[in-house]
């Protein structure tokens, strides 16, 4: 019998929570940041590096994996853990966001959505049941309900229609998921930037008694203040004994402010995408290695970092790699960025345990504000 999925809050500091999710494939220390492995790979990283920087869980994407190499093929090859050589927990998103944002000629009905691949134009159907089936074929540990994510700004009637449809799809996903020992299905709170709709969505999902809850439809272009307002409204409506996952978020500052409001899990492409474009996240803020100021600088990105990419390579070399479009530049900066994000999460967890989260968050923010070291 598989170990059951469980979540326990170990410490609190204000609304910030330090907890642990326990699953057959391992523990997830929360607050947690999940590196994004869209197509079965965290771009430019080896999986042992991803584990080495401190990641307990990665994210895979149902939409991209169903298009290539195909969920049935991944299942025949032993599931996504075996396929990608990542034996630890994996969360898969439902594919709904990508269907809505990437696919052309899509048609949405109560049954689901029909769409054409952004790769080759082939026609596909995605229903709540099919989304859960695909995530099962991938052997995902945490599976997300299919939902409709509305781009903001939008009319209230449109936001309400999408939110209500997402609730009905959540019920169907729960039925399709059934009882899978050791695994979990999370519902997704929608409602755009409307407080009343967010509350209705959160209350309805809570009544379904799911194993976890995500907050979706934020960080889609709205100001940070709007996102934080929606978190202030939504988090109190979700069960205290279930994990809360803010989807697609975000910047280090977003993470600090969201943890302060009770969020436990995050994912975002920012650290990996930034690494491929010459941008490094550091304790001194963001550093653009494309900038000519680094061309003759023998100093490392951060001499105090425990990541070799930040500690052992000169800024001049990193600048050269980035400007020359050498693959190693993307590899080193992504390594640095994911290391920074995971160290930030560990710092947050320790601060919550020590009842010092607010003070530590202020120190981290002040470090960003001071900025990078001066030019040689």
mmCIF file of C-alpha atoms in Angstrom:
data_model
loop_
_atom_site.group_PDB
_atom_site.id
_atom_site.type_symbol
_atom_site.label_atom_id
_atom_site.label_comp_id
_atom_site.label_asym_id
_atom_site.label_seq_id
_atom_site.Cartn_x
_atom_site.Cartn_y
_atom_site.Cartn_z
ATOM 1 C CA UNK A 1 0.000 0.000 0.000
ATOM 2 C CA UNK A 2 1.432 3.358 -1.044
ATOM 3 C CA UNK A 3 2.183 5.969 1.592
ATOM 4 C CA UNK A 4 -0.752 8.402 1.690
ATOM 5 C CA UNK A 5 -0.447 12.000 0.547
ATOM 6 C CA UNK A 6 -0.241 14.279 3.572
ATOM 7 C CA UNK A 7 0.411 17.908 4.417
ATOM 8 C CA UNK A 8 1.419 19.227 7.812
ATOM 9 C CA UNK A 9 2.035 22.790 8.960
ATOM 10 C CA UNK A 10 5.143 22.688 11.149
ATOM 11 C CA UNK A 11 5.406 26.367 12.086
ATOM 12 C CA UNK A 12 3.694 29.682 11.442
ATOM 13 C CA UNK A 13 4.834 33.288 11.627
ATOM 14 C CA UNK A 14 1.913 35.613 11.051
ATOM 15 C CA UNK A 15 0.161 34.126 8.033
ATOM 16 C CA UNK A 16 3.392 32.605 6.684
ATOM 17 C CA UNK A 17 3.493 28.807 6.985
ATOM 18 C CA UNK A 18 6.373 26.342 7.142
ATOM 19 C CA UNK A 19 5.165 22.883 6.295
ATOM 20 C CA UNK A 20 5.862 19.584 4.590
ATOM 21 C CA UNK A 21 4.042 17.549 1.968
ATOM 22 C CA UNK A 22 4.773 13.846 2.325
ATOM 23 C CA UNK A 23 4.368 11.560 -0.700
ATOM 24 C CA UNK A 24 5.670 8.132 -1.732
ATOM 25 C CA UNK A 25 8.362 9.709 -3.927
ATOM 26 C CA UNK A 26 9.587 12.047 -1.215
ATOM 27 C CA UNK A 27 8.975 15.068 0.959
ATOM 28 C CA UNK A 28 8.287 18.567 -0.337
ATOM 29 C CA UNK A 29 9.430 21.263 2.072
ATOM 30 C CA UNK A 30 7.147 24.278 1.984
ATOM 31 C CA UNK A 31 7.165 27.089 1.070
ATOM 32 C CA UNK A 32 8.466 25.418 -2.086
ATOM 33 C CA UNK A 33 9.501 26.666 -5.500
ATOM 34 C CA UNK A 34 9.016 24.182 -8.344
ATOM 35 C CA UNK A 35 11.389 24.567 -11.308
ATOM 36 C CA UNK A 36 9.439 24.371 -14.551
ATOM 37 C CA UNK A 37 10.200 21.319 -16.666
ATOM 38 C CA UNK A 38 7.633 22.005 -19.384
ATOM 39 C CA UNK A 39 8.520 19.276 -21.859
ATOM 40 C CA UNK A 40 10.209 16.832 -19.517
ATOM 41 C CA UNK A 41 13.309 18.963 -19.049
ATOM 42 C CA UNK A 42 14.267 21.942 -16.912
ATOM 43 C CA UNK A 43 15.844 23.847 -19.783
ATOM 44 C CA UNK A 44 19.688 23.809 -19.883
ATOM 45 C CA UNK A 45 19.904 21.851 -16.605
ATOM 46 C CA UNK A 46 20.801 18.265 -15.760
ATOM 47 C CA UNK A 47 18.310 16.731 -13.361
ATOM 48 C CA UNK A 48 21.030 16.018 -10.795
ATOM 49 C CA UNK A 49 21.839 19.745 -10.852
ATOM 50 C CA UNK A 50 18.169 20.571 -10.261
ATOM 51 C CA UNK A 51 18.167 18.257 -7.271
ATOM 52 C CA UNK A 52 21.535 19.586 -6.150
ATOM 53 C CA UNK A 53 20.323 23.175 -5.832
ATOM 54 C CA UNK A 54 17.616 21.964 -3.442
ATOM 55 C CA UNK A 55 14.488 21.315 -5.508
ATOM 56 C CA UNK A 56 12.117 18.742 -3.998
ATOM 57 C CA UNK A 57 9.629 18.777 -6.888
ATOM 58 C CA UNK A 58 9.478 19.913 -10.512
ATOM 59 C CA UNK A 59 6.587 20.831 -12.779
ATOM 60 C CA UNK A 60 5.663 19.193 -16.084
ATOM 61 C CA UNK A 61 3.136 20.400 -18.621
ATOM 62 C CA UNK A 62 0.263 18.267 -19.865
ATOM 63 C CA UNK A 63 -0.314 20.283 -23.051
ATOM 64 C CA UNK A 64 3.280 20.149 -24.279
ATOM 65 C CA UNK A 65 3.865 16.515 -23.303
ATOM 66 C CA UNK A 66 0.629 15.339 -24.939
ATOM 67 C CA UNK A 67 1.753 16.957 -28.204
ATOM 68 C CA UNK A 68 5.260 15.536 -28.061
ATOM 69 C CA UNK A 69 6.402 12.939 -27.333
ATOM 70 C CA UNK A 70 2.809 11.919 -26.420
ATOM 71 C CA UNK A 71 1.448 10.756 -23.080
ATOM 72 C CA UNK A 72 0.905 7.178 -24.214
ATOM 73 C CA UNK A 73 4.511 6.963 -25.389
ATOM 74 C CA UNK A 74 5.790 8.317 -22.056
ATOM 75 C CA UNK A 75 3.656 5.711 -20.267
ATOM 76 C CA UNK A 76 5.109 2.902 -22.390
ATOM 77 C CA UNK A 77 8.590 4.145 -21.494
ATOM 78 C CA UNK A 78 7.932 3.945 -17.765
ATOM 79 C CA UNK A 79 6.318 7.306 -16.979
ATOM 80 C CA UNK A 80 7.738 10.789 -16.757
ATOM 81 C CA UNK A 81 9.944 10.084 -13.721
ATOM 82 C CA UNK A 82 11.785 7.302 -15.532
ATOM 83 C CA UNK A 83 11.719 9.106 -18.891
ATOM 84 C CA UNK A 84 13.279 12.296 -17.501
ATOM 85 C CA UNK A 85 15.427 10.600 -14.820
ATOM 86 C CA UNK A 86 13.734 12.476 -11.954
ATOM 87 C CA UNK A 87 12.655 9.984 -9.239
ATOM 88 C CA UNK A 88 11.212 12.675 -6.975
ATOM 89 C CA UNK A 89 7.716 14.249 -6.956
ATOM 90 C CA UNK A 90 6.329 15.835 -10.117
ATOM 91 C CA UNK A 91 3.348 18.175 -10.399
ATOM 92 C CA UNK A 92 1.682 18.457 -13.787
ATOM 93 C CA UNK A 93 -0.520 21.367 -14.732
ATOM 94 C CA UNK A 94 -3.689 20.517 -16.620
ATOM 95 C CA UNK A 95 -2.753 22.067 -19.959
ATOM 96 C CA UNK A 96 -5.670 24.471 -19.777
ATOM 97 C CA UNK A 97 -3.590 27.646 -19.697
ATOM 98 C CA UNK A 98 -1.569 26.604 -22.743
ATOM 99 C CA UNK A 99 -4.673 25.542 -24.657
ATOM 100 C CA UNK A 100 -6.166 28.979 -24.075
ATOM 101 C CA UNK A 101 -2.971 30.960 -24.746
ATOM 102 C CA UNK A 102 -1.063 29.024 -27.420
ATOM 103 C CA UNK A 103 -3.631 27.191 -29.503
ATOM 104 C CA UNK A 104 -5.359 28.660 -32.509
ATOM 105 C CA UNK A 105 -8.848 27.830 -33.739
ATOM 106 C CA UNK A 106 -9.904 26.556 -30.328
ATOM 107 C CA UNK A 107 -13.547 25.943 -29.450
ATOM 108 C CA UNK A 108 -14.733 25.844 -25.847
ATOM 109 C CA UNK A 109 -17.849 23.938 -24.795
ATOM 110 C CA UNK A 110 -19.229 22.398 -21.619
ATOM 111 C CA UNK A 111 -17.647 19.111 -22.679
ATOM 112 C CA UNK A 112 -14.153 20.557 -22.976
ATOM 113 C CA UNK A 113 -12.049 22.304 -25.576
ATOM 114 C CA UNK A 114 -11.053 21.363 -29.105
ATOM 115 C CA UNK A 115 -7.934 23.011 -30.461
ATOM 116 C CA UNK A 116 -5.141 22.831 -32.988
ATOM 117 C CA UNK A 117 -1.538 22.262 -32.009
ATOM 118 C CA UNK A 118 0.721 25.307 -32.142
ATOM 119 C CA UNK A 119 3.401 22.954 -33.519
ATOM 120 C CA UNK A 120 1.808 21.362 -36.567
ATOM 121 C CA UNK A 121 -1.866 22.355 -36.587
ATOM 122 C CA UNK A 122 -3.114 18.859 -35.729
ATOM 123 C CA UNK A 123 -6.553 18.735 -34.074
ATOM 124 C CA UNK A 124 -6.948 17.622 -30.435
ATOM 125 C CA UNK A 125 -9.681 17.418 -27.832
ATOM 126 C CA UNK A 126 -9.138 18.126 -24.141
ATOM 127 C CA UNK A 127 -11.862 17.382 -21.627
ATOM 128 C CA UNK A 128 -11.508 17.306 -17.837
ATOM 129 C CA UNK A 129 -11.454 13.521 -18.035
ATOM 130 C CA UNK A 130 -8.817 13.469 -20.787
ATOM 131 C CA UNK A 131 -6.610 15.918 -18.869
ATOM 132 C CA UNK A 132 -6.637 13.645 -15.820
ATOM 133 C CA UNK A 133 -6.072 10.607 -18.039
ATOM 134 C CA UNK A 134 -2.988 12.212 -19.595
ATOM 135 C CA UNK A 135 -1.611 13.214 -16.206
ATOM 136 C CA UNK A 136 -2.144 9.622 -15.051
ATOM 137 C CA UNK A 137 -0.284 8.289 -18.084
ATOM 138 C CA UNK A 138 2.592 10.615 -17.210
ATOM 139 C CA UNK A 139 2.429 9.142 -13.660
ATOM 140 C CA UNK A 140 2.257 12.615 -12.128
ATOM 141 C CA UNK A 141 2.200 12.798 -8.327
ATOM 142 C CA UNK A 142 0.156 16.006 -8.071
ATOM 143 C CA UNK A 143 -2.389 16.520 -10.834
ATOM 144 C CA UNK A 144 -4.271 19.726 -11.572
ATOM 145 C CA UNK A 145 -7.890 20.082 -12.604
ATOM 146 C CA UNK A 146 -8.660 21.408 -16.082
ATOM 147 C CA UNK A 147 -9.816 25.005 -15.820
ATOM 148 C CA UNK A 148 -10.410 28.039 -17.988
ATOM 149 C CA UNK A 149 -7.985 30.841 -17.239
ATOM 150 C CA UNK A 150 -9.365 34.218 -18.288
ATOM 151 C CA UNK A 151 -6.896 36.863 -19.410
ATOM 152 C CA UNK A 152 -7.215 40.166 -17.559
ATOM 153 C CA UNK A 153 -8.726 42.671 -17.943
ATOM 154 C CA UNK A 154 -12.078 41.053 -18.741
ATOM 155 C CA UNK A 155 -15.777 41.749 -18.256
ATOM 156 C CA UNK A 156 -17.276 40.396 -15.034
ATOM 157 C CA UNK A 157 -19.780 38.233 -16.953
ATOM 158 C CA UNK A 158 -16.934 36.558 -18.811
ATOM 159 C CA UNK A 159 -14.918 36.030 -15.619
ATOM 160 C CA UNK A 160 -17.977 34.570 -13.868
ATOM 161 C CA UNK A 161 -18.790 32.241 -16.784
ATOM 162 C CA UNK A 162 -15.222 30.882 -16.821
ATOM 163 C CA UNK A 163 -15.144 30.502 -13.049
ATOM 164 C CA UNK A 164 -18.412 28.564 -12.950
ATOM 165 C CA UNK A 165 -17.290 26.334 -15.838
ATOM 166 C CA UNK A 166 -14.030 25.660 -13.999
ATOM 167 C CA UNK A 167 -15.987 24.584 -10.907
ATOM 168 C CA UNK A 168 -18.036 22.109 -12.932
ATOM 169 C CA UNK A 169 -14.854 20.810 -14.524
ATOM 170 C CA UNK A 170 -13.308 20.450 -11.063
ATOM 171 C CA UNK A 171 -16.113 18.071 -10.072
ATOM 172 C CA UNK A 172 -15.553 16.023 -13.207
ATOM 173 C CA UNK A 173 -11.778 15.942 -12.625
ATOM 174 C CA UNK A 174 -12.332 14.779 -9.046
ATOM 175 C CA UNK A 175 -14.518 11.924 -10.298
ATOM 176 C CA UNK A 176 -12.022 10.999 -13.026
ATOM 177 C CA UNK A 177 -9.108 11.089 -10.589
ATOM 178 C CA UNK A 178 -10.898 8.815 -8.123
ATOM 179 C CA UNK A 179 -8.856 7.361 -5.281
ATOM 180 C CA UNK A 180 -5.162 7.160 -6.144
ATOM 181 C CA UNK A 181 -3.169 6.275 -3.019
ATOM 182 C CA UNK A 182 -0.158 8.497 -2.506
ATOM 183 C CA UNK A 183 -1.204 10.979 -5.192
ATOM 184 C CA UNK A 184 -3.253 14.172 -5.153
ATOM 185 C CA UNK A 185 -5.494 16.281 -7.357
ATOM 186 C CA UNK A 186 -5.664 20.014 -6.708
ATOM 187 C CA UNK A 187 -8.523 22.328 -7.582
ATOM 188 C CA UNK A 188 -7.888 25.789 -9.021
ATOM 189 C CA UNK A 189 -9.529 28.946 -7.690
ATOM 190 C CA UNK A 190 -10.552 31.323 -10.477
ATOM 191 C CA UNK A 191 -12.462 34.596 -10.485
ATOM 192 C CA UNK A 192 -10.104 37.082 -12.103
ATOM 193 C CA UNK A 193 -9.762 40.329 -10.191
ATOM 194 C CA UNK A 194 -13.261 40.145 -8.692
ATOM 195 C CA UNK A 195 -13.290 39.576 -4.923
ATOM 196 C CA UNK A 196 -16.799 38.090 -4.742
ATOM 197 C CA UNK A 197 -16.084 35.588 -7.518
ATOM 198 C CA UNK A 198 -12.808 34.542 -5.897
ATOM 199 C CA UNK A 199 -14.613 33.877 -2.618
ATOM 200 C CA UNK A 200 -17.341 31.860 -4.355
ATOM 201 C CA UNK A 201 -14.784 29.789 -6.221
ATOM 202 C CA UNK A 202 -12.663 29.122 -3.117
ATOM 203 C CA UNK A 203 -15.674 28.149 -1.009
ATOM 204 C CA UNK A 204 -17.078 25.821 -3.665
ATOM 205 C CA UNK A 205 -13.734 24.086 -4.156
ATOM 206 C CA UNK A 206 -13.202 23.783 -0.405
ATOM 207 C CA UNK A 207 -16.526 21.983 -0.153
ATOM 208 C CA UNK A 208 -15.191 19.353 -2.592
ATOM 209 C CA UNK A 209 -12.598 18.328 0.035
ATOM 210 C CA UNK A 210 -9.682 18.073 -2.390
ATOM 211 C CA UNK A 211 -6.117 17.350 -1.273
ATOM 212 C CA UNK A 212 -4.820 20.779 -2.213
ATOM 213 C CA UNK A 213 -5.824 24.075 -3.749
ATOM 214 C CA UNK A 214 -4.223 26.306 -6.343
ATOM 215 C CA UNK A 215 -4.922 29.942 -7.066
ATOM 216 C CA UNK A 216 -4.908 30.515 -10.804
ATOM 217 C CA UNK A 217 -5.524 33.381 -13.172
ATOM 218 C CA UNK A 218 -3.082 35.754 -11.475
ATOM 219 C CA UNK A 219 0.303 37.066 -12.614
ATOM 220 C CA UNK A 220 -1.247 37.331 -16.080
ATOM 221 C CA UNK A 221 -0.511 41.009 -16.566
ATOM 222 C CA UNK A 222 -2.356 42.624 -13.669
ATOM 223 C CA UNK A 223 -0.446 44.865 -11.214
ATOM 224 C CA UNK A 224 1.161 43.132 -8.244
ATOM 225 C CA UNK A 225 -1.174 45.027 -5.894
ATOM 226 C CA UNK A 226 -4.192 43.371 -7.534
ATOM 227 C CA UNK A 227 -2.637 39.920 -7.195
ATOM 228 C CA UNK A 228 -1.892 40.513 -3.524
ATOM 229 C CA UNK A 229 -5.408 41.819 -2.905
ATOM 230 C CA UNK A 230 -6.841 38.625 -4.404
ATOM 231 C CA UNK A 231 -4.566 36.545 -2.156
ATOM 232 C CA UNK A 232 -5.695 38.503 0.909
ATOM 233 C CA UNK A 233 -9.279 37.658 -0.038
ATOM 234 C CA UNK A 234 -8.798 34.070 -1.183
ATOM 235 C CA UNK A 235 -6.378 32.439 1.278
ATOM 236 C CA UNK A 236 -8.680 32.787 4.327
ATOM 237 C CA UNK A 237 -11.370 30.909 2.397
ATOM 238 C CA UNK A 238 -9.150 27.861 1.845
ATOM 239 C CA UNK A 239 -8.655 25.088 4.419
ATOM 240 C CA UNK A 240 -5.753 25.614 6.824
ATOM 241 C CA UNK A 241 -4.768 21.936 6.631
ATOM 242 C CA UNK A 242 -4.324 21.802 2.840
ATOM 243 C CA UNK A 243 -1.453 23.159 0.708
ATOM 244 C CA UNK A 244 -1.989 26.381 -1.245
ATOM 245 C CA UNK A 245 -0.283 26.779 -4.613
ATOM 246 C CA UNK A 246 -0.023 30.115 -6.446
ATOM 247 C CA UNK A 247 0.339 29.187 -10.109
ATOM 248 C CA UNK A 248 2.893 30.856 -12.363
ATOM 249 C CA UNK A 249 4.391 33.128 -9.679
ATOM 250 C CA UNK A 250 6.887 34.606 -9.850
ATOM 251 C CA UNK A 251 9.581 37.106 -9.018
ATOM 252 C CA UNK A 252 11.470 36.810 -5.717
ATOM 253 C CA UNK A 253 9.518 39.839 -4.464
ATOM 254 C CA UNK A 254 6.217 38.192 -5.478
ATOM 255 C CA UNK A 255 7.247 35.093 -3.535
ATOM 256 C CA UNK A 256 8.119 36.991 -0.342
ATOM 257 C CA UNK A 257 4.840 38.909 -0.396
ATOM 258 C CA UNK A 258 2.782 35.805 -1.216
ATOM 259 C CA UNK A 259 4.372 33.691 1.522
ATOM 260 C CA UNK A 260 3.409 36.477 3.917
ATOM 261 C CA UNK A 261 -0.212 35.855 2.867
ATOM 262 C CA UNK A 262 -0.152 32.097 3.409
ATOM 263 C CA UNK A 263 0.993 30.580 0.081
ATOM 264 C CA UNK A 264 2.928 27.290 0.235
ATOM 265 C CA UNK A 265 3.914 26.464 -3.362
ATOM 266 C CA UNK A 266 5.133 28.370 -6.411
ATOM 267 C CA UNK A 267 6.283 27.763 -9.971
ATOM 268 C CA UNK A 268 7.528 30.159 -12.621
ATOM 269 C CA UNK A 269 9.611 30.116 -15.813
ATOM 270 C CA UNK A 270 11.383 33.346 -14.801
ATOM 271 C CA UNK A 271 14.631 31.910 -13.377
ATOM 272 C CA UNK A 272 15.182 29.534 -16.298
ATOM 273 C CA UNK A 273 14.028 31.957 -19.008
ATOM 274 C CA UNK A 274 16.133 34.769 -17.529
ATOM 275 C CA UNK A 275 19.174 32.501 -17.488
ATOM 276 C CA UNK A 276 18.809 31.881 -21.215
ATOM 277 C CA UNK A 277 18.701 35.628 -21.832
ATOM 278 C CA UNK A 278 21.714 36.724 -19.822
ATOM 279 C CA UNK A 279 19.954 37.795 -16.624
ATOM 280 C CA UNK A 280 21.095 36.602 -13.204
ATOM 281 C CA UNK A 281 19.144 36.709 -9.933
ATOM 282 C CA UNK A 282 21.358 37.482 -6.953
ATOM 283 C CA UNK A 283 21.114 38.711 -3.366
ATOM 284 C CA UNK A 284 21.973 42.144 -4.786
ATOM 285 C CA UNK A 285 19.064 42.046 -7.224
ATOM 286 C CA UNK A 286 19.039 41.272 -10.948
ATOM 287 C CA UNK A 287 22.301 41.500 -12.890
ATOM 288 C CA UNK A 288 22.295 41.809 -16.679
ATOM 289 C CA UNK A 289 25.394 40.027 -17.970
ATOM 290 C CA UNK A 290 24.870 41.434 -21.454
ATOM 291 C CA UNK A 291 25.895 44.837 -20.116
ATOM 292 C CA UNK A 292 29.362 45.990 -21.232
ATOM 293 C CA UNK A 293 30.244 46.969 -17.647
ATOM 294 C CA UNK A 294 31.057 43.302 -16.982
ATOM 295 C CA UNK A 295 33.415 42.812 -19.959
ATOM 296 C CA UNK A 296 36.649 43.309 -17.963
ATOM 297 C CA UNK A 297 35.399 42.356 -14.498
ATOM 298 C CA UNK A 298 37.334 39.420 -12.982
ATOM 299 C CA UNK A 299 35.018 39.183 -9.971
ATOM 300 C CA UNK A 300 32.329 36.476 -9.670
ATOM 301 C CA UNK A 301 28.611 37.117 -9.613
ATOM 302 C CA UNK A 302 28.529 36.462 -5.884
ATOM 303 C CA UNK A 303 31.598 35.400 -3.937
ATOM 304 C CA UNK A 304 29.416 34.218 -1.025
ATOM 305 C CA UNK A 305 27.195 31.902 -3.079
ATOM 306 C CA UNK A 306 27.413 28.136 -2.644
ATOM 307 C CA UNK A 307 26.639 27.701 -6.365
ATOM 308 C CA UNK A 308 29.776 27.216 -8.503
ATOM 309 C CA UNK A 309 28.178 29.176 -11.371
ATOM 310 C CA UNK A 310 27.945 32.271 -9.177
ATOM 311 C CA UNK A 311 31.140 31.766 -7.186
ATOM 312 C CA UNK A 312 33.750 30.326 -9.532
ATOM 313 C CA UNK A 313 33.297 32.065 -12.891
ATOM 314 C CA UNK A 314 34.199 35.680 -13.589
ATOM 315 C CA UNK A 315 31.647 38.205 -14.731
ATOM 316 C CA UNK A 316 33.897 38.839 -17.736
ATOM 317 C CA UNK A 317 33.642 35.176 -18.763
ATOM 318 C CA UNK A 318 29.876 35.061 -18.222
ATOM 319 C CA UNK A 319 29.542 38.271 -20.258
ATOM 320 C CA UNK A 320 31.600 36.725 -23.054
ATOM 321 C CA UNK A 321 29.472 33.571 -23.089
ATOM 322 C CA UNK A 322 26.233 35.511 -23.191
ATOM 323 C CA UNK A 323 27.344 37.947 -25.883
ATOM 324 C CA UNK A 324 28.774 35.071 -27.946
ATOM 325 C CA UNK A 325 25.522 33.108 -27.532
ATOM 326 C CA UNK A 326 27.441 30.141 -26.194
ATOM 327 C CA UNK A 327 25.200 27.455 -24.679
ATOM 328 C CA UNK A 328 27.354 27.374 -21.546
ATOM 329 C CA UNK A 329 26.263 30.910 -20.703
ATOM 330 C CA UNK A 330 22.612 29.858 -20.491
ATOM 331 C CA UNK A 331 23.577 26.762 -18.521
ATOM 332 C CA UNK A 332 25.613 28.642 -15.920
ATOM 333 C CA UNK A 333 23.129 31.485 -15.437
ATOM 334 C CA UNK A 334 20.182 29.108 -15.150
ATOM 335 C CA UNK A 335 22.136 27.109 -12.588
ATOM 336 C CA UNK A 336 22.792 30.328 -10.674
ATOM 337 C CA UNK A 337 19.166 31.428 -10.887
ATOM 338 C CA UNK A 338 17.647 28.157 -9.712
ATOM 339 C CA UNK A 339 20.209 28.013 -6.918
ATOM 340 C CA UNK A 340 19.248 31.537 -5.868
ATOM 341 C CA UNK A 341 15.545 30.698 -5.874
ATOM 342 C CA UNK A 342 16.026 27.511 -3.846
ATOM 343 C CA UNK A 343 18.294 29.288 -1.353
ATOM 344 C CA UNK A 344 15.635 31.979 -1.035
ATOM 345 C CA UNK A 345 13.034 29.322 -0.208
ATOM 346 C CA UNK A 346 15.334 27.730 2.379
ATOM 347 C CA UNK A 347 15.957 31.171 3.877
ATOM 348 C CA UNK A 348 12.196 31.745 4.057
ATOM 349 C CA UNK A 349 11.562 28.369 5.702
ATOM 350 C CA UNK A 350 14.256 28.978 8.318
ATOM 351 C CA UNK A 351 12.946 32.467 9.052
ATOM 352 C CA UNK A 352 9.408 31.175 9.598
ATOM 353 C CA UNK A 353 10.711 28.469 11.918
ATOM 354 C CA UNK A 354 12.590 31.134 13.871
ATOM 355 C CA UNK A 355 9.619 33.533 14.031
ATOM 356 C CA UNK A 356 11.695 36.051 12.092
ATOM 357 C CA UNK A 357 10.062 36.064 8.660
ATOM 358 C CA UNK A 358 9.053 39.730 8.518
ATOM 359 C CA UNK A 359 12.496 40.936 9.579
ATOM 360 C CA UNK A 360 14.295 38.575 7.213
ATOM 361 C CA UNK A 361 12.043 39.554 4.300
ATOM 362 C CA UNK A 362 12.914 43.200 4.980
ATOM 363 C CA UNK A 363 16.648 42.384 4.965
ATOM 364 C CA UNK A 364 16.359 40.503 1.669
ATOM 365 C CA UNK A 365 14.416 43.370 0.101
ATOM 366 C CA UNK A 366 16.990 45.885 1.330
ATOM 367 C CA UNK A 367 19.736 43.798 -0.278
ATOM 368 C CA UNK A 368 17.988 44.011 -3.643
ATOM 369 C CA UNK A 369 17.491 47.759 -3.221
ATOM 370 C CA UNK A 370 21.207 48.388 -2.548
ATOM 371 C CA UNK A 371 21.935 47.027 -5.990
ATOM 372 C CA UNK A 372 24.897 45.356 -7.615
ATOM 373 C CA UNK A 373 28.560 45.988 -6.840
ATOM 374 C CA UNK A 374 30.122 49.027 -8.460
ATOM 375 C CA UNK A 375 32.158 48.887 -11.638
ATOM 376 C CA UNK A 376 35.851 47.983 -11.213
#
